[in-house]
Amino acid sequence: MIDQRLQTLLLKNKQKFMIPASLVATVNQSNSLDHAFLVLTKDRYAKIIVVDNENHYCGQISLAMITDQLLETQRINVERLNELIVADVMQTDAPVIKDPTNIEENLHLLIDQSFLPVVDDENYFCGIVTRREVLKAVNYTVHTFGK
């Protein structure tokens, strides 16, 4: 359990914790791997959110997941980029959260994740909490706590 005084400082700028879905790069689960590859490469993201047509969270996809599908025994088969869709390759077991201000849960999960998708009760994609934003709050807290 986090000390109440620390939690108060950590949550001082809680409105900045979640980056809204409208500002987050996503791909649709029915997009080709070619499209996802272009989005990831052009925007220089390591991993992005996958949604359905109604903007429900479906999973995540990374360049590593895509390139793994292209590798054959003795060559790279780039034709597979148009043969497969995002749903064939995406990760579906990454943790999601409902409360972007639950600092204790977020800290635990962000140890192994660079961002956490935020969903509502109907699994609608609301945004992401990034390790960077939470670390900013931690940095502020450790430098302000004694004052």
mmCIF file of N, CA and C in Angstrom:
data_model
loop_
_atom_site.group_PDB
_atom_site.id
_atom_site.type_symbol
_atom_site.label_atom_id
_atom_site.label_comp_id
_atom_site.label_asym_id
_atom_site.label_seq_id
_atom_site.Cartn_x
_atom_site.Cartn_y
_atom_site.Cartn_z
ATOM 1 N N MET A 1 0.839 -1.178 0.000
ATOM 2 C CA MET A 1 0.000 0.000 0.000
ATOM 3 C C MET A 1 0.886 1.244 0.000
ATOM 4 N N ILE A 2 0.510 2.214 -0.802
ATOM 5 C CA ILE A 2 1.255 3.465 -0.911
ATOM 6 C C ILE A 2 0.801 4.418 0.188
ATOM 7 N N ASP A 3 1.777 5.027 0.847
ATOM 8 C CA ASP A 3 1.486 6.025 1.878
ATOM 9 C C ASP A 3 0.582 7.113 1.282
ATOM 10 N N GLN A 4 -0.403 7.555 2.054
ATOM 11 C CA GLN A 4 -1.398 8.516 1.562
ATOM 12 C C GLN A 4 -0.760 9.827 1.110
ATOM 13 N N ARG A 5 0.267 10.289 1.826
ATOM 14 C CA ARG A 5 0.934 11.544 1.440
ATOM 15 C C ARG A 5 1.633 11.389 0.096
ATOM 16 N N LEU A 6 2.261 10.230 -0.113
ATOM 17 C CA LEU A 6 2.912 9.979 -1.399
ATOM 18 C C LEU A 6 1.879 9.880 -2.518
ATOM 19 N N GLN A 7 0.793 9.182 -2.245
ATOM 20 C CA GLN A 7 -0.251 9.023 -3.258
ATOM 21 C C GLN A 7 -0.826 10.373 -3.665
ATOM 22 N N THR A 8 -1.014 11.256 -2.707
ATOM 23 C CA THR A 8 -1.541 12.592 -3.005
ATOM 24 C C THR A 8 -0.601 13.333 -3.958
ATOM 25 N N LEU A 9 0.691 13.271 -3.695
ATOM 26 C CA LEU A 9 1.665 13.916 -4.582
ATOM 27 C C LEU A 9 1.710 13.241 -5.948
ATOM 28 N N LEU A 10 1.678 11.911 -5.972
ATOM 29 C CA LEU A 10 1.714 11.181 -7.236
ATOM 30 C C LEU A 10 0.521 11.543 -8.122
ATOM 31 N N LEU A 11 -0.616 11.786 -7.501
ATOM 32 C CA LEU A 11 -1.834 12.055 -8.260
ATOM 33 C C LEU A 11 -2.090 13.543 -8.504
ATOM 34 N N LYS A 12 -1.128 14.381 -8.154
ATOM 35 C CA LYS A 12 -1.320 15.823 -8.307
ATOM 36 C C LYS A 12 -1.669 16.207 -9.743
ATOM 37 N N ASN A 13 -1.043 15.583 -10.713
ATOM 38 C CA ASN A 13 -1.317 15.868 -12.125
ATOM 39 C C ASN A 13 -1.958 14.667 -12.815
ATOM 40 N N LYS A 14 -2.902 14.035 -12.133
ATOM 41 C CA LYS A 14 -3.498 12.796 -12.638
ATOM 42 C C LYS A 14 -4.191 12.962 -13.988
ATOM 43 N N GLN A 15 -4.621 14.179 -14.323
ATOM 44 C CA GLN A 15 -5.282 14.396 -15.606
ATOM 45 C C GLN A 15 -4.326 14.158 -16.775
ATOM 46 N N LYS A 16 -3.025 14.167 -16.509
ATOM 47 C CA LYS A 16 -2.040 13.927 -17.562
ATOM 48 C C LYS A 16 -1.681 12.448 -17.710
ATOM 49 N N PHE A 17 -2.147 11.620 -16.805
ATOM 50 C CA PHE A 17 -1.791 10.194 -16.852
ATOM 51 C C PHE A 17 -2.255 9.516 -18.129
ATOM 52 N N MET A 18 -3.505 9.761 -18.527
ATOM 53 C CA MET A 18 -4.043 9.062 -19.684
ATOM 54 C C MET A 18 -3.960 9.921 -20.939
ATOM 55 N N ILE A 19 -3.363 9.356 -21.964
ATOM 56 C CA ILE A 19 -3.375 9.973 -23.281
ATOM 57 C C ILE A 19 -4.657 9.483 -23.956
ATOM 58 N N PRO A 20 -5.543 10.389 -24.375
ATOM 59 C CA PRO A 20 -6.830 9.961 -24.925
ATOM 60 C C PRO A 20 -6.680 9.173 -26.226
ATOM 61 N N ALA A 21 -7.635 8.284 -26.467
ATOM 62 C CA ALA A 21 -7.609 7.411 -27.644
ATOM 63 C C ALA A 21 -7.474 8.203 -28.940
ATOM 64 N N SER A 22 -8.048 9.381 -28.983
ATOM 65 C CA SER A 22 -7.989 10.193 -30.209
ATOM 66 C C SER A 22 -6.565 10.602 -30.582
ATOM 67 N N LEU A 23 -5.641 10.532 -29.618
ATOM 68 C CA LEU A 23 -4.246 10.905 -29.880
ATOM 69 C C LEU A 23 -3.313 9.697 -29.988
ATOM 70 N N VAL A 24 -3.872 8.491 -29.920
ATOM 71 C CA VAL A 24 -3.070 7.267 -29.916
ATOM 72 C C VAL A 24 -3.179 6.575 -31.275
ATOM 73 N N ALA A 25 -2.034 6.191 -31.826
ATOM 74 C CA ALA A 25 -2.022 5.456 -33.093
ATOM 75 C C ALA A 25 -2.609 4.064 -32.880
ATOM 76 N N THR A 26 -3.527 3.688 -33.762
ATOM 77 C CA THR A 26 -4.145 2.368 -33.698
ATOM 78 C C THR A 26 -4.221 1.775 -35.103
ATOM 79 N N VAL A 27 -4.418 0.473 -35.145
ATOM 80 C CA VAL A 27 -4.761 -0.206 -36.393
ATOM 81 C C VAL A 27 -5.984 -1.059 -36.134
ATOM 82 N N ASN A 28 -6.712 -1.369 -37.189
ATOM 83 C CA ASN A 28 -7.889 -2.210 -37.080
ATOM 84 C C ASN A 28 -7.470 -3.665 -37.193
ATOM 85 N N GLN A 29 -8.164 -4.542 -36.486
ATOM 86 C CA GLN A 29 -7.823 -5.959 -36.502
ATOM 87 C C GLN A 29 -7.947 -6.578 -37.889
ATOM 88 N N SER A 30 -8.714 -5.957 -38.774
ATOM 89 C CA SER A 30 -8.881 -6.493 -40.128
ATOM 90 C C SER A 30 -7.902 -5.899 -41.138
ATOM 91 N N ASN A 31 -7.051 -4.958 -40.697
ATOM 92 C CA ASN A 31 -6.034 -4.398 -41.589
ATOM 93 C C ASN A 31 -5.014 -5.452 -41.976
ATOM 94 N N SER A 32 -4.400 -5.280 -43.133
ATOM 95 C CA SER A 32 -3.325 -6.178 -43.548
ATOM 96 C C SER A 32 -2.086 -5.917 -42.696
ATOM 97 N N LEU A 33 -1.227 -6.915 -42.631
ATOM 98 C CA LEU A 33 0.046 -6.717 -41.920
ATOM 99 C C LEU A 33 0.866 -5.638 -42.608
ATOM 100 N N ASP A 34 0.714 -5.505 -43.907
ATOM 101 C CA ASP A 34 1.402 -4.464 -44.657
ATOM 102 C C ASP A 34 1.056 -3.085 -44.086
ATOM 103 N N HIS A 35 -0.237 -2.844 -43.832
ATOM 104 C CA HIS A 35 -0.679 -1.564 -43.273
ATOM 105 C C HIS A 35 -0.089 -1.354 -41.872
ATOM 106 N N ALA A 36 -0.189 -2.365 -41.023
ATOM 107 C CA ALA A 36 0.346 -2.252 -39.661
ATOM 108 C C ALA A 36 1.849 -2.006 -39.691
ATOM 109 N N PHE A 37 2.545 -2.691 -40.578
ATOM 110 C CA PHE A 37 4.000 -2.510 -40.727
ATOM 111 C C PHE A 37 4.319 -1.059 -41.083
ATOM 112 N N LEU A 38 3.554 -0.490 -42.016
ATOM 113 C CA LEU A 38 3.777 0.899 -42.420
ATOM 114 C C LEU A 38 3.510 1.870 -41.271
ATOM 115 N N VAL A 39 2.426 1.667 -40.538
ATOM 116 C CA VAL A 39 2.098 2.554 -39.410
ATOM 117 C C VAL A 39 3.203 2.489 -38.356
ATOM 118 N N LEU A 40 3.598 1.291 -37.992
ATOM 119 C CA LEU A 40 4.640 1.122 -36.971
ATOM 120 C C LEU A 40 5.962 1.754 -37.418
ATOM 121 N N THR A 41 6.313 1.547 -38.662
ATOM 122 C CA THR A 41 7.590 2.047 -39.176
ATOM 123 C C THR A 41 7.567 3.557 -39.357
ATOM 124 N N LYS A 42 6.510 4.068 -39.966
ATOM 125 C CA LYS A 42 6.433 5.499 -40.256
ATOM 126 C C LYS A 42 6.361 6.333 -38.981
ATOM 127 N N ASP A 43 5.595 5.869 -38.002
ATOM 128 C CA ASP A 43 5.449 6.609 -36.746
ATOM 129 C C ASP A 43 6.510 6.249 -35.712
ATOM 130 N N ARG A 44 7.337 5.266 -36.041
ATOM 131 C CA ARG A 44 8.436 4.818 -35.185
ATOM 132 C C ARG A 44 7.978 4.338 -33.811
ATOM 133 N N TYR A 45 6.889 3.579 -33.803
ATOM 134 C CA TYR A 45 6.400 2.975 -32.578
ATOM 135 C C TYR A 45 6.905 1.544 -32.485
ATOM 136 N N ALA A 46 7.133 1.090 -31.276
ATOM 137 C CA ALA A 46 7.522 -0.301 -31.066
ATOM 138 C C ALA A 46 6.297 -1.206 -31.071
ATOM 139 N N LYS A 47 5.190 -0.686 -30.555
ATOM 140 C CA LYS A 47 3.962 -1.476 -30.424
ATOM 141 C C LYS A 47 2.784 -0.514 -30.463
ATOM 142 N N ILE A 48 1.689 -0.944 -31.094
ATOM 143 C CA ILE A 48 0.498 -0.101 -31.139
ATOM 144 C C ILE A 48 -0.756 -0.910 -30.799
ATOM 145 N N ILE A 49 -1.817 -0.179 -30.518
ATOM 146 C CA ILE A 49 -3.106 -0.747 -30.132
ATOM 147 C C ILE A 49 -3.859 -1.249 -31.363
ATOM 148 N N VAL A 50 -4.560 -2.364 -31.172
ATOM 149 C CA VAL A 50 -5.433 -2.913 -32.208
ATOM 150 C C VAL A 50 -6.881 -2.774 -31.719
ATOM 151 N N VAL A 51 -7.741 -2.234 -32.577
ATOM 152 C CA VAL A 51 -9.158 -2.057 -32.251
ATOM 153 C C VAL A 51 -10.024 -2.699 -33.337
ATOM 154 N N ASP A 52 -11.328 -2.837 -33.030
ATOM 155 C CA ASP A 52 -12.270 -3.309 -34.046
ATOM 156 C C ASP A 52 -12.970 -2.098 -34.664
ATOM 157 N N ASN A 53 -13.968 -2.337 -35.490
ATOM 158 C CA ASN A 53 -14.663 -1.247 -36.179
ATOM 159 C C ASN A 53 -15.412 -0.308 -35.249
ATOM 160 N N GLU A 54 -15.748 -0.777 -34.051
ATOM 161 C CA GLU A 54 -16.451 0.067 -33.076
ATOM 162 C C GLU A 54 -15.513 0.644 -32.028
ATOM 163 N N ASN A 55 -14.244 0.547 -32.260
ATOM 164 C CA ASN A 55 -13.202 1.059 -31.365
ATOM 165 C C ASN A 55 -13.112 0.309 -30.035
ATOM 166 N N HIS A 56 -13.469 -0.969 -30.042
ATOM 167 C CA HIS A 56 -13.245 -1.819 -28.878
ATOM 168 C C HIS A 56 -11.806 -2.318 -28.921
ATOM 169 N N TYR A 57 -11.194 -2.377 -27.760
ATOM 170 C CA TYR A 57 -9.820 -2.865 -27.659
ATOM 171 C C TYR A 57 -9.773 -4.354 -28.012
ATOM 172 N N CYS A 58 -8.829 -4.728 -28.875
ATOM 173 C CA CYS A 58 -8.663 -6.132 -29.282
ATOM 174 C C CYS A 58 -7.302 -6.701 -28.890
ATOM 175 N N GLY A 59 -6.262 -5.846 -28.866
ATOM 176 C CA GLY A 59 -4.927 -6.327 -28.549
ATOM 177 C C GLY A 59 -3.873 -5.310 -28.942
ATOM 178 N N GLN A 60 -2.658 -5.827 -29.158
ATOM 179 C CA GLN A 60 -1.530 -4.983 -29.541
ATOM 180 C C GLN A 60 -0.717 -5.714 -30.599
ATOM 181 N N ILE A 61 -0.001 -4.930 -31.401
ATOM 182 C CA ILE A 61 0.871 -5.525 -32.415
ATOM 183 C C ILE A 61 2.181 -4.738 -32.458
ATOM 184 N N SER A 62 3.262 -5.460 -32.712
ATOM 185 C CA SER A 62 4.589 -4.844 -32.772
ATOM 186 C C SER A 62 5.292 -5.246 -34.058
ATOM 187 N N LEU A 63 6.361 -4.528 -34.373
ATOM 188 C CA LEU A 63 7.187 -4.890 -35.534
ATOM 189 C C LEU A 63 7.759 -6.294 -35.379
ATOM 190 N N ALA A 64 8.157 -6.641 -34.163
ATOM 191 C CA ALA A 64 8.723 -7.980 -33.932
ATOM 192 C C ALA A 64 7.700 -9.070 -34.238
ATOM 193 N N MET A 65 6.441 -8.838 -33.869
ATOM 194 C CA MET A 65 5.398 -9.827 -34.154
ATOM 195 C C MET A 65 5.204 -9.997 -35.658
ATOM 196 N N ILE A 66 5.279 -8.883 -36.377
ATOM 197 C CA ILE A 66 5.110 -8.928 -37.834
ATOM 198 C C ILE A 66 6.299 -9.613 -38.491
ATOM 199 N N THR A 67 7.512 -9.193 -38.151
ATOM 200 C CA THR A 67 8.690 -9.772 -38.810
ATOM 201 C C THR A 67 8.831 -11.257 -38.507
ATOM 202 N N ASP A 68 8.367 -11.678 -37.343
ATOM 203 C CA ASP A 68 8.397 -13.101 -37.009
ATOM 204 C C ASP A 68 7.567 -13.917 -37.997
ATOM 205 N N GLN A 69 6.489 -13.332 -38.495
ATOM 206 C CA GLN A 69 5.628 -14.017 -39.466
ATOM 207 C C GLN A 69 6.249 -14.084 -40.858
ATOM 208 N N LEU A 70 7.248 -13.242 -41.119
ATOM 209 C CA LEU A 70 7.867 -13.183 -42.444
ATOM 210 C C LEU A 70 9.044 -14.136 -42.591
ATOM 211 N N LEU A 71 9.563 -14.598 -41.468
ATOM 212 C CA LEU A 71 10.763 -15.423 -41.502
ATOM 213 C C LEU A 71 10.453 -16.854 -41.923
ATOM 214 N N GLU A 72 11.182 -17.296 -42.923
ATOM 215 C CA GLU A 72 11.125 -18.692 -43.341
ATOM 216 C C GLU A 72 12.504 -19.285 -43.105
ATOM 217 N N THR A 73 12.694 -20.536 -43.439
ATOM 218 C CA THR A 73 13.954 -21.209 -43.154
ATOM 219 C C THR A 73 15.159 -20.490 -43.751
ATOM 220 N N GLN A 74 15.051 -20.081 -45.017
ATOM 221 C CA GLN A 74 16.223 -19.496 -45.664
ATOM 222 C C GLN A 74 15.984 -18.128 -46.274
ATOM 223 N N ARG A 75 14.828 -17.554 -46.017
ATOM 224 C CA ARG A 75 14.559 -16.228 -46.590
ATOM 225 C C ARG A 75 13.454 -15.516 -45.816
ATOM 226 N N ILE A 76 13.265 -14.256 -46.177
ATOM 227 C CA ILE A 76 12.168 -13.459 -45.634
ATOM 228 C C ILE A 76 11.093 -13.391 -46.705
ATOM 229 N N ASN A 77 9.904 -13.804 -46.370
ATOM 230 C CA ASN A 77 8.792 -13.851 -47.312
ATOM 231 C C ASN A 77 7.907 -12.615 -47.119
ATOM 232 N N VAL A 78 8.209 -11.541 -47.840
ATOM 233 C CA VAL A 78 7.471 -10.287 -47.677
ATOM 234 C C VAL A 78 6.058 -10.366 -48.241
ATOM 235 N N GLU A 79 5.775 -11.356 -49.087
ATOM 236 C CA GLU A 79 4.419 -11.524 -49.610
ATOM 237 C C GLU A 79 3.411 -11.783 -48.478
ATOM 238 N N ARG A 80 3.904 -12.336 -47.380
ATOM 239 C CA ARG A 80 3.018 -12.632 -46.240
ATOM 240 C C ARG A 80 2.419 -11.357 -45.644
ATOM 241 N N LEU A 81 3.029 -10.199 -45.900
ATOM 242 C CA LEU A 81 2.483 -8.936 -45.405
ATOM 243 C C LEU A 81 1.076 -8.694 -45.942
ATOM 244 N N ASN A 82 0.792 -9.164 -47.143
ATOM 245 C CA ASN A 82 -0.539 -8.987 -47.733
ATOM 246 C C ASN A 82 -1.422 -10.209 -47.574
ATOM 247 N N GLU A 83 -0.847 -11.319 -47.145
ATOM 248 C CA GLU A 83 -1.621 -12.547 -46.964
ATOM 249 C C GLU A 83 -2.266 -12.622 -45.580
ATOM 250 N N LEU A 84 -1.643 -12.003 -44.603
ATOM 251 C CA LEU A 84 -2.135 -12.065 -43.224
ATOM 252 C C LEU A 84 -2.742 -10.734 -42.813
ATOM 253 N N ILE A 85 -3.640 -10.801 -41.834
ATOM 254 C CA ILE A 85 -4.199 -9.574 -41.266
ATOM 255 C C ILE A 85 -3.709 -9.425 -39.827
ATOM 256 N N VAL A 86 -3.932 -8.259 -39.267
ATOM 257 C CA VAL A 86 -3.477 -7.940 -37.915
ATOM 258 C C VAL A 86 -4.000 -8.962 -36.899
ATOM 259 N N ALA A 87 -5.260 -9.376 -37.036
ATOM 260 C CA ALA A 87 -5.855 -10.328 -36.080
ATOM 261 C C ALA A 87 -5.113 -11.662 -36.057
ATOM 262 N N ASP A 88 -4.444 -12.019 -37.144
ATOM 263 C CA ASP A 88 -3.694 -13.278 -37.202
ATOM 264 C C ASP A 88 -2.445 -13.250 -36.328
ATOM 265 N N VAL A 89 -1.961 -12.062 -36.018
ATOM 266 C CA VAL A 89 -0.638 -11.919 -35.407
ATOM 267 C C VAL A 89 -0.663 -11.238 -34.043
ATOM 268 N N MET A 90 -1.666 -10.425 -33.759
ATOM 269 C CA MET A 90 -1.668 -9.549 -32.578
ATOM 270 C C MET A 90 -1.621 -10.319 -31.260
ATOM 271 N N GLN A 91 -1.116 -9.625 -30.256
ATOM 272 C CA GLN A 91 -1.074 -10.144 -28.888
ATOM 273 C C GLN A 91 -2.394 -9.780 -28.214
ATOM 274 N N THR A 92 -3.027 -10.759 -27.588
ATOM 275 C CA THR A 92 -4.333 -10.498 -26.962
ATOM 276 C C THR A 92 -4.300 -10.609 -25.441
ATOM 277 N N ASP A 93 -3.153 -10.981 -24.881
ATOM 278 C CA ASP A 93 -3.098 -11.215 -23.437
ATOM 279 C C ASP A 93 -2.361 -10.133 -22.651
ATOM 280 N N ALA A 94 -2.080 -8.994 -23.269
ATOM 281 C CA ALA A 94 -1.425 -7.900 -22.544
ATOM 282 C C ALA A 94 -2.412 -7.298 -21.548
ATOM 283 N N PRO A 95 -1.928 -6.838 -20.395
ATOM 284 C CA PRO A 95 -2.834 -6.285 -19.387
ATOM 285 C C PRO A 95 -3.500 -4.993 -19.855
ATOM 286 N N VAL A 96 -4.747 -4.813 -19.439
ATOM 287 C CA VAL A 96 -5.486 -3.576 -19.663
ATOM 288 C C VAL A 96 -5.970 -3.071 -18.312
ATOM 289 N N ILE A 97 -6.270 -1.786 -18.242
ATOM 290 C CA ILE A 97 -6.758 -1.197 -16.994
ATOM 291 C C ILE A 97 -8.046 -0.429 -17.262
ATOM 292 N N LYS A 98 -8.785 -0.192 -16.200
ATOM 293 C CA LYS A 98 -10.007 0.619 -16.305
ATOM 294 C C LYS A 98 -9.841 1.966 -15.620
ATOM 295 N N ASP A 99 -8.949 2.032 -14.640
ATOM 296 C CA ASP A 99 -8.765 3.266 -13.871
ATOM 297 C C ASP A 99 -7.345 3.799 -14.089
ATOM 298 N N PRO A 100 -7.207 4.849 -14.895
ATOM 299 C CA PRO A 100 -5.873 5.382 -15.157
ATOM 300 C C PRO A 100 -5.212 6.032 -13.946
ATOM 301 N N THR A 101 -5.966 6.242 -12.873
ATOM 302 C CA THR A 101 -5.395 6.872 -11.683
ATOM 303 C C THR A 101 -5.109 5.887 -10.555
ATOM 304 N N ASN A 102 -5.275 4.604 -10.801
ATOM 305 C CA ASN A 102 -4.935 3.600 -9.787
ATOM 306 C C ASN A 102 -3.417 3.423 -9.821
ATOM 307 N N ILE A 103 -2.744 4.292 -9.119
ATOM 308 C CA ILE A 103 -1.287 4.391 -9.208
ATOM 309 C C ILE A 103 -0.593 3.101 -8.791
ATOM 310 N N GLU A 104 -1.097 2.443 -7.781
ATOM 311 C CA GLU A 104 -0.450 1.217 -7.304
ATOM 312 C C GLU A 104 -0.498 0.113 -8.364
ATOM 313 N N GLU A 105 -1.670 -0.129 -8.937
ATOM 314 C CA GLU A 105 -1.800 -1.133 -9.995
ATOM 315 C C GLU A 105 -0.952 -0.757 -11.213
ATOM 316 N N ASN A 106 -1.016 0.504 -11.599
ATOM 317 C CA ASN A 106 -0.284 0.959 -12.778
ATOM 318 C C ASN A 106 1.220 0.807 -12.605
ATOM 319 N N LEU A 107 1.731 1.144 -11.432
ATOM 320 C CA LEU A 107 3.168 0.986 -11.173
ATOM 321 C C LEU A 107 3.593 -0.471 -11.314
ATOM 322 N N HIS A 108 2.803 -1.379 -10.775
ATOM 323 C CA HIS A 108 3.132 -2.811 -10.878
ATOM 324 C C HIS A 108 3.139 -3.268 -12.336
ATOM 325 N N LEU A 109 2.117 -2.878 -13.080
ATOM 326 C CA LEU A 109 1.995 -3.327 -14.467
ATOM 327 C C LEU A 109 3.013 -2.671 -15.391
ATOM 328 N N LEU A 110 3.371 -1.421 -15.109
ATOM 329 C CA LEU A 110 4.301 -0.706 -15.983
ATOM 330 C C LEU A 110 5.751 -1.166 -15.831
ATOM 331 N N ILE A 111 6.018 -2.031 -14.887
ATOM 332 C CA ILE A 111 7.360 -2.612 -14.785
ATOM 333 C C ILE A 111 7.679 -3.391 -16.053
ATOM 334 N N ASP A 112 6.685 -4.114 -16.571
ATOM 335 C CA ASP A 112 6.900 -4.965 -17.737
ATOM 336 C C ASP A 112 6.259 -4.432 -19.022
ATOM 337 N N GLN A 113 5.570 -3.316 -18.962
ATOM 338 C CA GLN A 113 4.893 -2.743 -20.127
ATOM 339 C C GLN A 113 5.305 -1.283 -20.279
ATOM 340 N N SER A 114 5.422 -0.818 -21.513
ATOM 341 C CA SER A 114 5.740 0.598 -21.706
ATOM 342 C C SER A 114 4.481 1.468 -21.689
ATOM 343 N N PHE A 115 3.337 0.840 -21.917
ATOM 344 C CA PHE A 115 2.065 1.542 -21.805
ATOM 345 C C PHE A 115 0.972 0.554 -21.434
ATOM 346 N N LEU A 116 -0.112 1.101 -20.882
ATOM 347 C CA LEU A 116 -1.265 0.289 -20.496
ATOM 348 C C LEU A 116 -2.505 0.825 -21.193
ATOM 349 N N PRO A 117 -3.198 -0.023 -21.968
ATOM 350 C CA PRO A 117 -4.444 0.417 -22.578
ATOM 351 C C PRO A 117 -5.517 0.617 -21.499
ATOM 352 N N VAL A 118 -6.293 1.681 -21.647
ATOM 353 C CA VAL A 118 -7.396 1.963 -20.738
ATOM 354 C C VAL A 118 -8.695 1.661 -21.490
ATOM 355 N N VAL A 119 -9.537 0.818 -20.888
ATOM 356 C CA VAL A 119 -10.819 0.454 -21.488
ATOM 357 C C VAL A 119 -11.941 0.722 -20.495
ATOM 358 N N ASP A 120 -13.159 0.842 -21.016
ATOM 359 C CA ASP A 120 -14.304 0.997 -20.127
ATOM 360 C C ASP A 120 -14.958 -0.367 -19.896
ATOM 361 N N ASP A 121 -16.108 -0.382 -19.275
ATOM 362 C CA ASP A 121 -16.776 -1.646 -18.939
ATOM 363 C C ASP A 121 -17.214 -2.448 -20.159
ATOM 364 N N GLU A 122 -17.372 -1.779 -21.306
ATOM 365 C CA GLU A 122 -17.750 -2.476 -22.542
ATOM 366 C C GLU A 122 -16.529 -2.761 -23.416
ATOM 367 N N ASN A 123 -15.330 -2.595 -22.869
ATOM 368 C CA ASN A 123 -14.064 -2.828 -23.563
ATOM 369 C C ASN A 123 -13.794 -1.802 -24.663
ATOM 370 N N TYR A 124 -14.443 -0.648 -24.582
ATOM 371 C CA TYR A 124 -14.207 0.447 -25.514
ATOM 372 C C TYR A 124 -12.836 1.057 -25.195
ATOM 373 N N PHE A 125 -12.029 1.270 -26.217
ATOM 374 C CA PHE A 125 -10.685 1.815 -26.020
ATOM 375 C C PHE A 125 -10.761 3.304 -25.699
ATOM 376 N N CYS A 126 -10.289 3.682 -24.509
ATOM 377 C CA CYS A 126 -10.358 5.069 -24.026
ATOM 378 C C CYS A 126 -9.039 5.827 -24.174
ATOM 379 N N GLY A 127 -7.906 5.121 -24.099
ATOM 380 C CA GLY A 127 -6.605 5.769 -24.175
ATOM 381 C C GLY A 127 -5.534 4.874 -23.599
ATOM 382 N N ILE A 128 -4.370 5.479 -23.316
ATOM 383 C CA ILE A 128 -3.271 4.717 -22.720
ATOM 384 C C ILE A 128 -2.645 5.499 -21.570
ATOM 385 N N VAL A 129 -2.120 4.756 -20.621
ATOM 386 C CA VAL A 129 -1.268 5.314 -19.567
ATOM 387 C C VAL A 129 0.139 4.855 -19.908
ATOM 388 N N THR A 130 1.055 5.804 -20.031
ATOM 389 C CA THR A 130 2.422 5.451 -20.413
ATOM 390 C C THR A 130 3.337 5.424 -19.196
ATOM 391 N N ARG A 131 4.352 4.609 -19.302
ATOM 392 C CA ARG A 131 5.375 4.552 -18.255
ATOM 393 C C ARG A 131 5.997 5.934 -18.082
ATOM 394 N N ARG A 132 6.175 6.649 -19.172
ATOM 395 C CA ARG A 132 6.788 7.977 -19.145
ATOM 396 C C ARG A 132 5.997 8.943 -18.263
ATOM 397 N N GLU A 133 4.674 8.980 -18.434
ATOM 398 C CA GLU A 133 3.846 9.905 -17.647
ATOM 399 C C GLU A 133 3.839 9.531 -16.165
ATOM 400 N N VAL A 134 3.794 8.249 -15.880
ATOM 401 C CA VAL A 134 3.822 7.820 -14.478
ATOM 402 C C VAL A 134 5.187 8.124 -13.862
ATOM 403 N N LEU A 135 6.255 7.926 -14.613
ATOM 404 C CA LEU A 135 7.596 8.250 -14.100
ATOM 405 C C LEU A 135 7.758 9.747 -13.855
ATOM 406 N N LYS A 136 7.112 10.562 -14.656
ATOM 407 C CA LYS A 136 7.132 12.010 -14.398
ATOM 408 C C LYS A 136 6.518 12.303 -13.030
ATOM 409 N N ALA A 137 5.405 11.629 -12.717
ATOM 410 C CA ALA A 137 4.752 11.818 -11.420
ATOM 411 C C ALA A 137 5.642 11.321 -10.290
ATOM 412 N N VAL A 138 6.309 10.196 -10.498
ATOM 413 C CA VAL A 138 7.234 9.671 -9.488
ATOM 414 C C VAL A 138 8.386 10.655 -9.297
ATOM 415 N N ASN A 139 8.938 11.168 -10.378
ATOM 416 C CA ASN A 139 10.042 12.130 -10.305
ATOM 417 C C ASN A 139 9.617 13.376 -9.528
ATOM 418 N N TYR A 140 8.445 13.906 -9.836
ATOM 419 C CA TYR A 140 7.925 15.067 -9.122
ATOM 420 C C TYR A 140 7.787 14.758 -7.630
ATOM 421 N N THR A 141 7.250 13.581 -7.325
ATOM 422 C CA THR A 141 6.995 13.198 -5.944
ATOM 423 C C THR A 141 8.289 13.079 -5.141
ATOM 424 N N VAL A 142 9.278 12.406 -5.678
ATOM 425 C CA VAL A 142 10.513 12.208 -4.910
ATOM 426 C C VAL A 142 11.290 13.503 -4.738
ATOM 427 N N HIS A 143 11.067 14.467 -5.633
ATOM 428 C CA HIS A 143 11.744 15.745 -5.494
ATOM 429 C C HIS A 143 10.951 16.761 -4.695
ATOM 430 N N THR A 144 9.687 16.468 -4.383
ATOM 431 C CA THR A 144 8.817 17.392 -3.675
ATOM 432 C C THR A 144 8.455 16.908 -2.273
ATOM 433 N N PHE A 145 8.590 15.644 -2.010
ATOM 434 C CA PHE A 145 8.061 15.023 -0.807
ATOM 435 C C PHE A 145 8.478 15.705 0.486
ATOM 436 N N GLY A 146 9.714 16.058 0.637
ATOM 437 C CA GLY A 146 10.188 16.639 1.893
ATOM 438 C C GLY A 146 9.889 18.117 2.060
ATOM 439 N N LYS A 147 9.332 18.742 1.048
ATOM 440 C CA LYS A 147 9.121 20.191 1.091
ATOM 441 C C LYS A 147 7.758 20.570 1.610
#
